[in-house]
Each structure stands twice: as C-alpha cells, then as structure tokens.
CSV table of C-alpha atoms in Angstrom, one decimal:
chain,number,residue,atom,x,y,z
Y,1,MET,CA,66.4,117.3,101.0
Y,2,SER,CA,69.3,116.7,103.2
Y,3,GLN,CA,72.8,117.3,102.8
Y,4,PHE,CA,73.3,113.5,102.5
Y,5,ASP,CA,71.4,113.1,99.3
Y,6,GLY,CA,73.7,112.3,96.5
Y,7,ALA,CA,76.8,113.1,98.8
Y,8,GLN,CA,79.8,111.1,97.2
Y,9,VAL,CA,81.8,109.3,100.0
Y,10,LEU,CA,85.0,107.3,99.7
Y,11,LEU,CA,85.3,104.8,102.3
Y,12,TRP,CA,89.0,103.5,102.4
Y,13,SER,CA,90.0,100.3,104.2
Y,14,ARG,CA,90.9,96.7,104.2
Y,15,LYS,CA,91.0,95.7,107.5
Y,16,LEU,CA,88.4,97.4,109.4
Y,17,PRO,CA,84.8,95.5,109.2
Y,18,GLU,CA,83.4,98.2,111.5
Y,19,LEU,CA,83.4,100.8,108.2
Y,20,ALA,CA,80.8,98.1,106.7
Y,21,HIS,CA,78.4,99.8,109.3
Y,22,VAL,CA,79.6,103.0,108.3
Y,23,ALA,CA,78.9,102.5,104.8
Y,24,GLU,CA,75.4,101.4,105.3
Y,25,ALA,CA,74.3,104.1,107.6
Y,26,LEU,CA,75.5,106.5,105.3
Y,27,VAL,CA,73.8,104.9,102.2
Y,28,ARG,CA,70.5,104.7,104.2
Y,29,ARG,CA,70.5,108.6,103.9
Y,30,GLY,CA,71.1,108.9,100.6
Y,31,CYS,CA,74.8,108.9,99.8
Y,32,ALA,CA,76.7,107.1,97.3
Y,33,VAL,CA,79.6,105.2,99.0
Y,34,GLN,CA,82.6,104.0,97.1
Y,35,ALA,CA,84.7,101.4,99.1
Y,36,LEU,CA,88.3,101.6,97.9
Y,37,ASP,CA,91.2,99.4,99.1
Y,38,SER,CA,94.3,101.8,98.4
Y,39,LEU,CA,95.5,105.4,98.4
Y,40,GLU,CA,96.3,105.3,94.7
Y,41,GLN,CA,92.5,104.2,94.3
Y,42,VAL,CA,91.4,107.0,96.6
Y,43,GLN,CA,93.8,109.7,94.5
Y,44,ALA,CA,92.0,108.2,91.4
Y,45,ALA,CA,89.0,108.6,92.6
Y,46,LEU,CA,89.1,112.0,93.7
Y,47,GLU,CA,90.8,113.1,90.4
Y,48,GLU,CA,87.6,111.4,88.6
Y,49,SER,CA,84.9,112.9,90.4
Y,50,HIS,CA,83.9,115.1,93.2
Y,51,VAL,CA,84.4,113.7,96.3
Y,52,ASN,CA,82.4,115.4,99.5
Y,53,LEU,CA,83.8,113.1,102.1
Y,54,ILE,CA,86.3,110.5,103.1
Y,55,VAL,CA,85.8,107.7,105.4
Y,56,ALA,CA,89.4,105.9,106.8
Y,57,GLN,CA,90.7,103.6,109.2
Y,58,MET,CA,92.9,105.1,111.9
Y,59,CYS,CA,95.4,103.0,114.2
Y,60,SER,CA,98.4,104.0,116.2
Y,61,SER,CA,100.2,101.2,114.3
Y,62,CYS,CA,99.2,101.8,110.8
Y,63,ARG,CA,100.6,104.9,108.3
Y,64,GLU,CA,97.7,104.7,105.8
Y,65,TRP,CA,95.9,107.4,107.3
Y,66,LYS,CA,98.7,109.4,107.8
Y,67,ASP,CA,99.7,108.9,104.1
Y,68,LEU,CA,96.1,109.6,103.1
Y,69,LEU,CA,96.1,113.1,105.0
Y,70,ARG,CA,99.5,114.1,103.5
Y,71,ALA,CA,98.6,113.3,99.9
Y,72,GLU,CA,95.3,115.1,100.7
Y,73,ALA,CA,97.1,118.4,101.8
Y,74,GLU,CA,99.9,118.1,99.1
Y,75,ALA,CA,97.2,118.0,96.1
Y,76,GLU,CA,94.9,120.5,98.0
Y,77,LYS,CA,92.1,118.4,97.7
Y,78,LEU,CA,89.9,119.1,100.7
Y,79,PRO,CA,86.8,116.9,101.3
Y,80,PRO,CA,86.7,116.3,104.9
Y,81,VAL,CA,88.2,113.2,106.1
Y,82,LEU,CA,86.5,111.4,109.1
Y,83,LEU,CA,88.9,108.6,111.0
Y,84,VAL,CA,87.4,105.4,112.6
Y,85,ALA,CA,89.7,103.6,115.2
Y,86,GLY,CA,89.3,101.3,118.1
Y,87,ASP,CA,92.2,102.9,119.8
Y,88,ILE,CA,91.7,106.5,119.9
Y,89,ASP,CA,93.8,108.1,122.6
Y,90,VAL,CA,94.5,111.8,123.4
Y,91,ASP,CA,97.8,111.7,121.4
Y,92,LEU,CA,96.5,109.8,118.3
Y,93,TYR,CA,93.4,112.1,118.3
Y,94,LEU,CA,95.7,115.3,118.5
Y,95,ASP,CA,98.1,113.8,116.0
Y,96,ALA,CA,95.1,113.4,113.5
Y,97,MET,CA,93.7,116.6,114.1
Y,98,SER,CA,96.9,118.3,113.5
Y,99,ARG,CA,97.6,116.5,110.4
Y,100,GLY,CA,94.1,117.8,109.0
Y,101,ALA,CA,91.5,115.4,109.9
Y,102,PHE,CA,88.0,116.7,110.5
Y,103,ASP,CA,87.4,114.1,113.2
Y,104,CYS,CA,87.9,110.9,114.8
Y,105,ILE,CA,85.3,108.3,115.5
Y,106,PRO,CA,85.8,105.6,118.1
Y,107,ILE,CA,84.5,102.0,118.0
Y,108,PRO,CA,82.3,100.7,118.9
Y,109,LEU,CA,80.3,103.1,116.6
Y,110,ASN,CA,77.5,105.2,117.7
Y,111,GLU,CA,75.3,105.5,114.6
Y,112,ARG,CA,73.6,108.8,115.9
Y,113,GLU,CA,77.1,110.5,116.7
Y,114,LEU,CA,78.6,109.3,113.4
Y,115,ILE,CA,75.4,111.0,111.4
Y,116,ARG,CA,75.8,114.1,113.2
Y,117,ILE,CA,79.7,114.3,112.7
Y,118,ALA,CA,79.2,113.2,108.8
Y,119,SER,CA,76.3,115.8,108.5
Y,120,HIS,CA,78.7,118.8,110.0
Y,121,ALA,CA,81.5,117.6,107.6
Y,122,LEU,CA,79.5,117.7,104.8
Y,123,GLU,CA,77.9,121.2,105.5
Y,124,CYS,CA,81.4,122.5,106.3
Y,125,GLN,CA,82.6,121.0,102.7
Y,126,ALA,CA,79.6,122.5,101.0
Y,127,ALA,CA,80.4,125.9,102.4
Y,128,MET,CA,84.1,125.7,100.9
Y,129,PRO,CA,85.1,127.2,97.7
Y,130,ASP,CA,86.1,124.8,94.9
Y,131,LYS,CA,89.9,124.3,94.7
Y,132,GLY,CA,89.2,123.2,91.0
Y,133,ALA,CA,87.2,126.4,89.8
C-alpha cells in the first residue's frame, strides 16, 4: 500500500487546464481528488474532512494562491500545498515558499516529478501531528 492510497486531495483552480492532468495522475495512484472552484469551498472541505494535500494554481498576477496560504496559516490547517504554475521565476518561487507552500511545480508538467513531489508531501503530512487532536 502506498501513501497515495486513499489520500484526500483538494484541487483548486478555475483557470488552469493542466490541473486536470494532475488530478488524473493522482487518481491513477489511488488518491481521492476533489476539484473546487473557490477559497470558500476549500475552507469548507477542510472543515468537513481530513485533507492530505492541496494542489492549486499559482501565477504572478493572481492572488488566490496567496489567499489560500494565508487562510491555511491563520486556521492552523496544515496539509501540504503544491502550487502549479507556468510562469515560475526565482522571486515567485521564493514568495510562495516564504508563504508556506510545500513546493512549486512548473508547467509543462513532468508527471514523474509531480509524483515524486506529491509523494514526499504526503510522507511529510503523515509524519505531522494532527492539529485537531
């Protein structure tokens, strides 16, 4: 049994078709993936069930990923957040990491790299104490 089996993953974006490929890759490995369209939906899902991983869109001109990381920090809900972006540069990467992202994955997606990073994120999440306990 791998760390992917039964892992609960939230996929958040309305704009990035490449996230469909992320969902497909994670589902093939046994994850339960739920696609959401708003920060409010993400927050509700976090309250309703145990989430192991969040995958979200990141871009230099959008604020949603920043709002997500801020909301997660304030709520002390700490599933790893992987950000997917087509325009990652050093400054954007450092900004994301300083805000608490687990990692950033560039587009075009390399599925092997995606699985490696998601696997590591799930291992780290499993090793963390449950904040709700």
